[in-house]
């Protein structure tokens, strides 16, 4: 049973990395500068921190292989949003940005990966 659990975790982390890589490619292509990936704090992790037009964006990437259990973005619950906000505050403190507080955006990138590549990709800007 431990082997099966390990295999499932590995597949899930590979899918997550795939999604984050595609999200970074997209963000760079549309003019964002990626500042950090997988920024970790005691409250959790922010997948991508990027800046465009002086707006600092904290991006959660949700990648799934289907919508059987709902849309990927629906997994960003209020509790998850709060954790991301706490992580963002830690990042702002660490980078000494609280004094000059840039405009902030909390975004979600939703990806559905099919057998032949990406079936669906959507960037929800300023969504929480």
mmCIF file with all atom_site columns, C-alpha atoms in Angstrom:
data_model
loop_
_atom_site.group_PDB
_atom_site.id
_atom_site.type_symbol
_atom_site.label_atom_id
_atom_site.label_alt_id
_atom_site.label_comp_id
_atom_site.label_asym_id
_atom_site.label_entity_id
_atom_site.label_seq_id
_atom_site.pdbx_PDB_ins_code
_atom_site.Cartn_x
_atom_site.Cartn_y
_atom_site.Cartn_z
_atom_site.occupancy
_atom_site.B_iso_or_equiv
_atom_site.pdbx_formal_charge
_atom_site.auth_seq_id
_atom_site.auth_comp_id
_atom_site.auth_asym_id
_atom_site.auth_atom_id
_atom_site.pdbx_PDB_model_num
ATOM 1   C CA . UNK A 1 1   ? 0.000   0.000  0.000   1.00 0.00 ? 1   UNK A CA 1
ATOM 2   C CA . UNK A 1 2   ? 2.869   2.392  0.727   1.00 0.00 ? 2   UNK A CA 1
ATOM 3   C CA . UNK A 1 3   ? 4.208   1.911  -2.793  1.00 0.00 ? 3   UNK A CA 1
ATOM 4   C CA . UNK A 1 4   ? 0.837   2.817  -4.317  1.00 0.00 ? 4   UNK A CA 1
ATOM 5   C CA . UNK A 1 5   ? 0.564   5.941  -2.154  1.00 0.00 ? 5   UNK A CA 1
ATOM 6   C CA . UNK A 1 6   ? 4.089   6.969  -3.151  1.00 0.00 ? 6   UNK A CA 1
ATOM 7   C CA . UNK A 1 7   ? 3.280   6.465  -6.836  1.00 0.00 ? 7   UNK A CA 1
ATOM 8   C CA . UNK A 1 8   ? 0.118   8.576  -6.558  1.00 0.00 ? 8   UNK A CA 1
ATOM 9   C CA . UNK A 1 9   ? 1.972   11.359 -4.723  1.00 0.00 ? 9   UNK A CA 1
ATOM 10  C CA . UNK A 1 10  ? 4.692   11.338 -7.377  1.00 0.00 ? 10  UNK A CA 1
ATOM 11  C CA . UNK A 1 11  ? 2.129   11.595 -10.209 1.00 0.00 ? 11  UNK A CA 1
ATOM 12  C CA . UNK A 1 12  ? 0.360   14.432 -8.398  1.00 0.00 ? 12  UNK A CA 1
ATOM 13  C CA . UNK A 1 13  ? 3.593   16.367 -7.859  1.00 0.00 ? 13  UNK A CA 1
ATOM 14  C CA . UNK A 1 14  ? 4.572   15.814 -11.520 1.00 0.00 ? 14  UNK A CA 1
ATOM 15  C CA . UNK A 1 15  ? 1.174   17.160 -12.616 1.00 0.00 ? 15  UNK A CA 1
ATOM 16  C CA . UNK A 1 16  ? 1.581   20.152 -10.318 1.00 0.00 ? 16  UNK A CA 1
ATOM 17  C CA . UNK A 1 17  ? 5.058   20.903 -11.654 1.00 0.00 ? 17  UNK A CA 1
ATOM 18  C CA . UNK A 1 18  ? 3.765   20.564 -15.216 1.00 0.00 ? 18  UNK A CA 1
ATOM 19  C CA . UNK A 1 19  ? 1.057   23.130 -14.467 1.00 0.00 ? 19  UNK A CA 1
ATOM 20  C CA . UNK A 1 20  ? 3.397   25.540 -12.715 1.00 0.00 ? 20  UNK A CA 1
ATOM 21  C CA . UNK A 1 21  ? 5.889   25.327 -15.593 1.00 0.00 ? 21  UNK A CA 1
ATOM 22  C CA . UNK A 1 22  ? 3.139   26.094 -18.149 1.00 0.00 ? 22  UNK A CA 1
ATOM 23  C CA . UNK A 1 23  ? 1.830   28.931 -15.971 1.00 0.00 ? 23  UNK A CA 1
ATOM 24  C CA . UNK A 1 24  ? 5.312   30.495 -15.783 1.00 0.00 ? 24  UNK A CA 1
ATOM 25  C CA . UNK A 1 25  ? 5.731   30.181 -19.548 1.00 0.00 ? 25  UNK A CA 1
ATOM 26  C CA . UNK A 1 26  ? 2.371   31.901 -20.090 1.00 0.00 ? 26  UNK A CA 1
ATOM 27  C CA . UNK A 1 27  ? 3.028   34.667 -17.551 1.00 0.00 ? 27  UNK A CA 1
ATOM 28  C CA . UNK A 1 28  ? 6.434   35.409 -19.084 1.00 0.00 ? 28  UNK A CA 1
ATOM 29  C CA . UNK A 1 29  ? 4.925   35.442 -22.575 1.00 0.00 ? 29  UNK A CA 1
ATOM 30  C CA . UNK A 1 30  ? 2.303   38.035 -21.558 1.00 0.00 ? 30  UNK A CA 1
ATOM 31  C CA . UNK A 1 31  ? 4.841   40.330 -19.902 1.00 0.00 ? 31  UNK A CA 1
ATOM 32  C CA . UNK A 1 32  ? 5.193   39.231 -16.286 1.00 0.00 ? 32  UNK A CA 1
ATOM 33  C CA . UNK A 1 33  ? 8.572   38.935 -14.585 1.00 0.00 ? 33  UNK A CA 1
ATOM 34  C CA . UNK A 1 34  ? 8.728   35.843 -12.359 1.00 0.00 ? 34  UNK A CA 1
ATOM 35  C CA . UNK A 1 35  ? 10.198  36.786 -8.965  1.00 0.00 ? 35  UNK A CA 1
ATOM 36  C CA . UNK A 1 36  ? 9.764   33.497 -7.093  1.00 0.00 ? 36  UNK A CA 1
ATOM 37  C CA . UNK A 1 37  ? 8.366   29.988 -7.403  1.00 0.00 ? 37  UNK A CA 1
ATOM 38  C CA . UNK A 1 38  ? 7.172   27.810 -4.555  1.00 0.00 ? 38  UNK A CA 1
ATOM 39  C CA . UNK A 1 39  ? 7.723   30.501 -1.923  1.00 0.00 ? 39  UNK A CA 1
ATOM 40  C CA . UNK A 1 40  ? 7.312   28.695 1.411   1.00 0.00 ? 40  UNK A CA 1
ATOM 41  C CA . UNK A 1 41  ? 6.379   30.023 4.822   1.00 0.00 ? 41  UNK A CA 1
ATOM 42  C CA . UNK A 1 42  ? 5.035   28.416 7.978   1.00 0.00 ? 42  UNK A CA 1
ATOM 43  C CA . UNK A 1 43  ? 1.492   29.060 6.657   1.00 0.00 ? 43  UNK A CA 1
ATOM 44  C CA . UNK A 1 44  ? 2.010   27.321 3.345   1.00 0.00 ? 44  UNK A CA 1
ATOM 45  C CA . UNK A 1 45  ? 3.263   28.076 -0.123  1.00 0.00 ? 45  UNK A CA 1
ATOM 46  C CA . UNK A 1 46  ? 2.674   30.493 -2.971  1.00 0.00 ? 46  UNK A CA 1
ATOM 47  C CA . UNK A 1 47  ? 3.179   28.807 -6.338  1.00 0.00 ? 47  UNK A CA 1
ATOM 48  C CA . UNK A 1 48  ? 4.315   31.885 -8.282  1.00 0.00 ? 48  UNK A CA 1
ATOM 49  C CA . UNK A 1 49  ? 5.128   35.474 -7.375  1.00 0.00 ? 49  UNK A CA 1
ATOM 50  C CA . UNK A 1 50  ? 5.370   37.745 -10.405 1.00 0.00 ? 50  UNK A CA 1
ATOM 51  C CA . UNK A 1 51  ? 5.234   41.418 -11.318 1.00 0.00 ? 51  UNK A CA 1
ATOM 52  C CA . UNK A 1 52  ? 3.774   43.220 -14.324 1.00 0.00 ? 52  UNK A CA 1
ATOM 53  C CA . UNK A 1 53  ? 3.167   46.946 -14.722 1.00 0.00 ? 53  UNK A CA 1
ATOM 54  C CA . UNK A 1 54  ? 4.261   47.474 -11.089 1.00 0.00 ? 54  UNK A CA 1
ATOM 55  C CA . UNK A 1 55  ? 1.493   45.152 -9.806  1.00 0.00 ? 55  UNK A CA 1
ATOM 56  C CA . UNK A 1 56  ? 2.774   42.345 -7.597  1.00 0.00 ? 56  UNK A CA 1
ATOM 57  C CA . UNK A 1 57  ? 0.838   39.132 -8.286  1.00 0.00 ? 57  UNK A CA 1
ATOM 58  C CA . UNK A 1 58  ? 0.592   36.092 -6.036  1.00 0.00 ? 58  UNK A CA 1
ATOM 59  C CA . UNK A 1 59  ? -0.504  33.221 -8.262  1.00 0.00 ? 59  UNK A CA 1
ATOM 60  C CA . UNK A 1 60  ? -2.004  29.887 -7.217  1.00 0.00 ? 60  UNK A CA 1
ATOM 61  C CA . UNK A 1 61  ? -1.839  27.252 -9.964  1.00 0.00 ? 61  UNK A CA 1
ATOM 62  C CA . UNK A 1 62  ? -4.393  24.426 -9.967  1.00 0.00 ? 62  UNK A CA 1
ATOM 63  C CA . UNK A 1 63  ? -3.861  21.630 -12.475 1.00 0.00 ? 63  UNK A CA 1
ATOM 64  C CA . UNK A 1 64  ? -6.157  18.645 -12.939 1.00 0.00 ? 64  UNK A CA 1
ATOM 65  C CA . UNK A 1 65  ? -6.663  15.925 -15.520 1.00 0.00 ? 65  UNK A CA 1
ATOM 66  C CA . UNK A 1 66  ? -10.453 16.331 -15.575 1.00 0.00 ? 66  UNK A CA 1
ATOM 67  C CA . UNK A 1 67  ? -13.344 18.197 -13.999 1.00 0.00 ? 67  UNK A CA 1
ATOM 68  C CA . UNK A 1 68  ? -14.822 15.063 -12.416 1.00 0.00 ? 68  UNK A CA 1
ATOM 69  C CA . UNK A 1 69  ? -14.441 16.591 -8.947  1.00 0.00 ? 69  UNK A CA 1
ATOM 70  C CA . UNK A 1 70  ? -15.166 20.174 -10.077 1.00 0.00 ? 70  UNK A CA 1
ATOM 71  C CA . UNK A 1 71  ? -13.156 22.883 -11.772 1.00 0.00 ? 71  UNK A CA 1
ATOM 72  C CA . UNK A 1 72  ? -9.571  23.220 -10.566 1.00 0.00 ? 72  UNK A CA 1
ATOM 73  C CA . UNK A 1 73  ? -10.081 26.832 -9.410  1.00 0.00 ? 73  UNK A CA 1
ATOM 74  C CA . UNK A 1 74  ? -12.862 25.697 -7.076  1.00 0.00 ? 74  UNK A CA 1
ATOM 75  C CA . UNK A 1 75  ? -10.176 24.038 -4.930  1.00 0.00 ? 75  UNK A CA 1
ATOM 76  C CA . UNK A 1 76  ? -8.960  27.497 -3.879  1.00 0.00 ? 76  UNK A CA 1
ATOM 77  C CA . UNK A 1 77  ? -11.217 27.715 -0.844  1.00 0.00 ? 77  UNK A CA 1
ATOM 78  C CA . UNK A 1 78  ? -11.514 30.643 1.567   1.00 0.00 ? 78  UNK A CA 1
ATOM 79  C CA . UNK A 1 79  ? -9.124  28.832 3.910   1.00 0.00 ? 79  UNK A CA 1
ATOM 80  C CA . UNK A 1 80  ? -6.577  28.404 1.086   1.00 0.00 ? 80  UNK A CA 1
ATOM 81  C CA . UNK A 1 81  ? -7.004  32.067 0.118   1.00 0.00 ? 81  UNK A CA 1
ATOM 82  C CA . UNK A 1 82  ? -6.282  33.116 3.707   1.00 0.00 ? 82  UNK A CA 1
ATOM 83  C CA . UNK A 1 83  ? -3.106  30.995 3.777   1.00 0.00 ? 83  UNK A CA 1
ATOM 84  C CA . UNK A 1 84  ? -1.942  32.582 0.522   1.00 0.00 ? 84  UNK A CA 1
ATOM 85  C CA . UNK A 1 85  ? -2.622  36.046 1.955   1.00 0.00 ? 85  UNK A CA 1
ATOM 86  C CA . UNK A 1 86  ? -0.567  35.219 5.060   1.00 0.00 ? 86  UNK A CA 1
ATOM 87  C CA . UNK A 1 87  ? 2.274   33.957 2.851   1.00 0.00 ? 87  UNK A CA 1
ATOM 88  C CA . UNK A 1 88  ? 2.048   37.142 0.773   1.00 0.00 ? 88  UNK A CA 1
ATOM 89  C CA . UNK A 1 89  ? 2.326   39.253 3.908   1.00 0.00 ? 89  UNK A CA 1
ATOM 90  C CA . UNK A 1 90  ? 5.451   37.309 4.908   1.00 0.00 ? 90  UNK A CA 1
ATOM 91  C CA . UNK A 1 91  ? 6.923   37.900 1.442   1.00 0.00 ? 91  UNK A CA 1
ATOM 92  C CA . UNK A 1 92  ? 6.182   41.638 1.661   1.00 0.00 ? 92  UNK A CA 1
ATOM 93  C CA . UNK A 1 93  ? 7.876   41.792 5.076   1.00 0.00 ? 93  UNK A CA 1
ATOM 94  C CA . UNK A 1 94  ? 10.880  39.771 3.910   1.00 0.00 ? 94  UNK A CA 1
ATOM 95  C CA . UNK A 1 95  ? 11.362  42.026 0.868   1.00 0.00 ? 95  UNK A CA 1
ATOM 96  C CA . UNK A 1 96  ? 10.777  45.229 2.878   1.00 0.00 ? 96  UNK A CA 1
ATOM 97  C CA . UNK A 1 97  ? 7.804   46.184 0.705   1.00 0.00 ? 97  UNK A CA 1
ATOM 98  C CA . UNK A 1 98  ? 5.301   46.991 3.459   1.00 0.00 ? 98  UNK A CA 1
ATOM 99  C CA . UNK A 1 99  ? 6.464   50.617 3.631   1.00 0.00 ? 99  UNK A CA 1
ATOM 100 C CA . UNK A 1 100 ? 6.087   51.209 -0.113  1.00 0.00 ? 100 UNK A CA 1
ATOM 101 C CA . UNK A 1 101 ? 3.190   48.715 -0.551  1.00 0.00 ? 101 UNK A CA 1
ATOM 102 C CA . UNK A 1 102 ? 2.862   48.077 -4.289  1.00 0.00 ? 102 UNK A CA 1
ATOM 103 C CA . UNK A 1 103 ? -0.551  47.299 -5.804  1.00 0.00 ? 103 UNK A CA 1
ATOM 104 C CA . UNK A 1 104 ? -1.284  43.600 -5.192  1.00 0.00 ? 104 UNK A CA 1
ATOM 105 C CA . UNK A 1 105 ? -3.188  40.968 -7.130  1.00 0.00 ? 105 UNK A CA 1
ATOM 106 C CA . UNK A 1 106 ? -4.198  37.491 -6.018  1.00 0.00 ? 106 UNK A CA 1
ATOM 107 C CA . UNK A 1 107 ? -4.671  35.284 -9.069  1.00 0.00 ? 107 UNK A CA 1
ATOM 108 C CA . UNK A 1 108 ? -5.509  31.691 -9.896  1.00 0.00 ? 108 UNK A CA 1
ATOM 109 C CA . UNK A 1 109 ? -4.384  29.876 -13.025 1.00 0.00 ? 109 UNK A CA 1
ATOM 110 C CA . UNK A 1 110 ? -6.559  26.878 -13.838 1.00 0.00 ? 110 UNK A CA 1
ATOM 111 C CA . UNK A 1 111 ? -5.220  24.144 -16.106 1.00 0.00 ? 111 UNK A CA 1
ATOM 112 C CA . UNK A 1 112 ? -6.808  20.933 -17.314 1.00 0.00 ? 112 UNK A CA 1
ATOM 113 C CA . UNK A 1 113 ? -4.272  18.580 -18.880 1.00 0.00 ? 113 UNK A CA 1
ATOM 114 C CA . UNK A 1 114 ? -5.545  15.930 -21.236 1.00 0.00 ? 114 UNK A CA 1
ATOM 115 C CA . UNK A 1 115 ? -3.736  13.063 -22.908 1.00 0.00 ? 115 UNK A CA 1
ATOM 116 C CA . UNK A 1 116 ? -2.685  15.342 -25.788 1.00 0.00 ? 116 UNK A CA 1
ATOM 117 C CA . UNK A 1 117 ? -1.607  18.351 -23.785 1.00 0.00 ? 117 UNK A CA 1
ATOM 118 C CA . UNK A 1 118 ? -3.519  21.245 -22.284 1.00 0.00 ? 118 UNK A CA 1
ATOM 119 C CA . UNK A 1 119 ? -7.274  21.094 -22.851 1.00 0.00 ? 119 UNK A CA 1
ATOM 120 C CA . UNK A 1 120 ? -8.119  24.207 -20.823 1.00 0.00 ? 120 UNK A CA 1
ATOM 121 C CA . UNK A 1 121 ? -6.077  27.129 -19.495 1.00 0.00 ? 121 UNK A CA 1
ATOM 122 C CA . UNK A 1 122 ? -7.511  30.184 -17.774 1.00 0.00 ? 122 UNK A CA 1
ATOM 123 C CA . UNK A 1 123 ? -5.966  33.010 -15.770 1.00 0.00 ? 123 UNK A CA 1
ATOM 124 C CA . UNK A 1 124 ? -8.332  34.469 -13.159 1.00 0.00 ? 124 UNK A CA 1
ATOM 125 C CA . UNK A 1 125 ? -6.865  37.878 -12.328 1.00 0.00 ? 125 UNK A CA 1
ATOM 126 C CA . UNK A 1 126 ? -7.600  39.749 -9.098  1.00 0.00 ? 126 UNK A CA 1
ATOM 127 C CA . UNK A 1 127 ? -9.977  36.985 -7.986  1.00 0.00 ? 127 UNK A CA 1
ATOM 128 C CA . UNK A 1 128 ? -9.586  37.270 -4.207  1.00 0.00 ? 128 UNK A CA 1
#
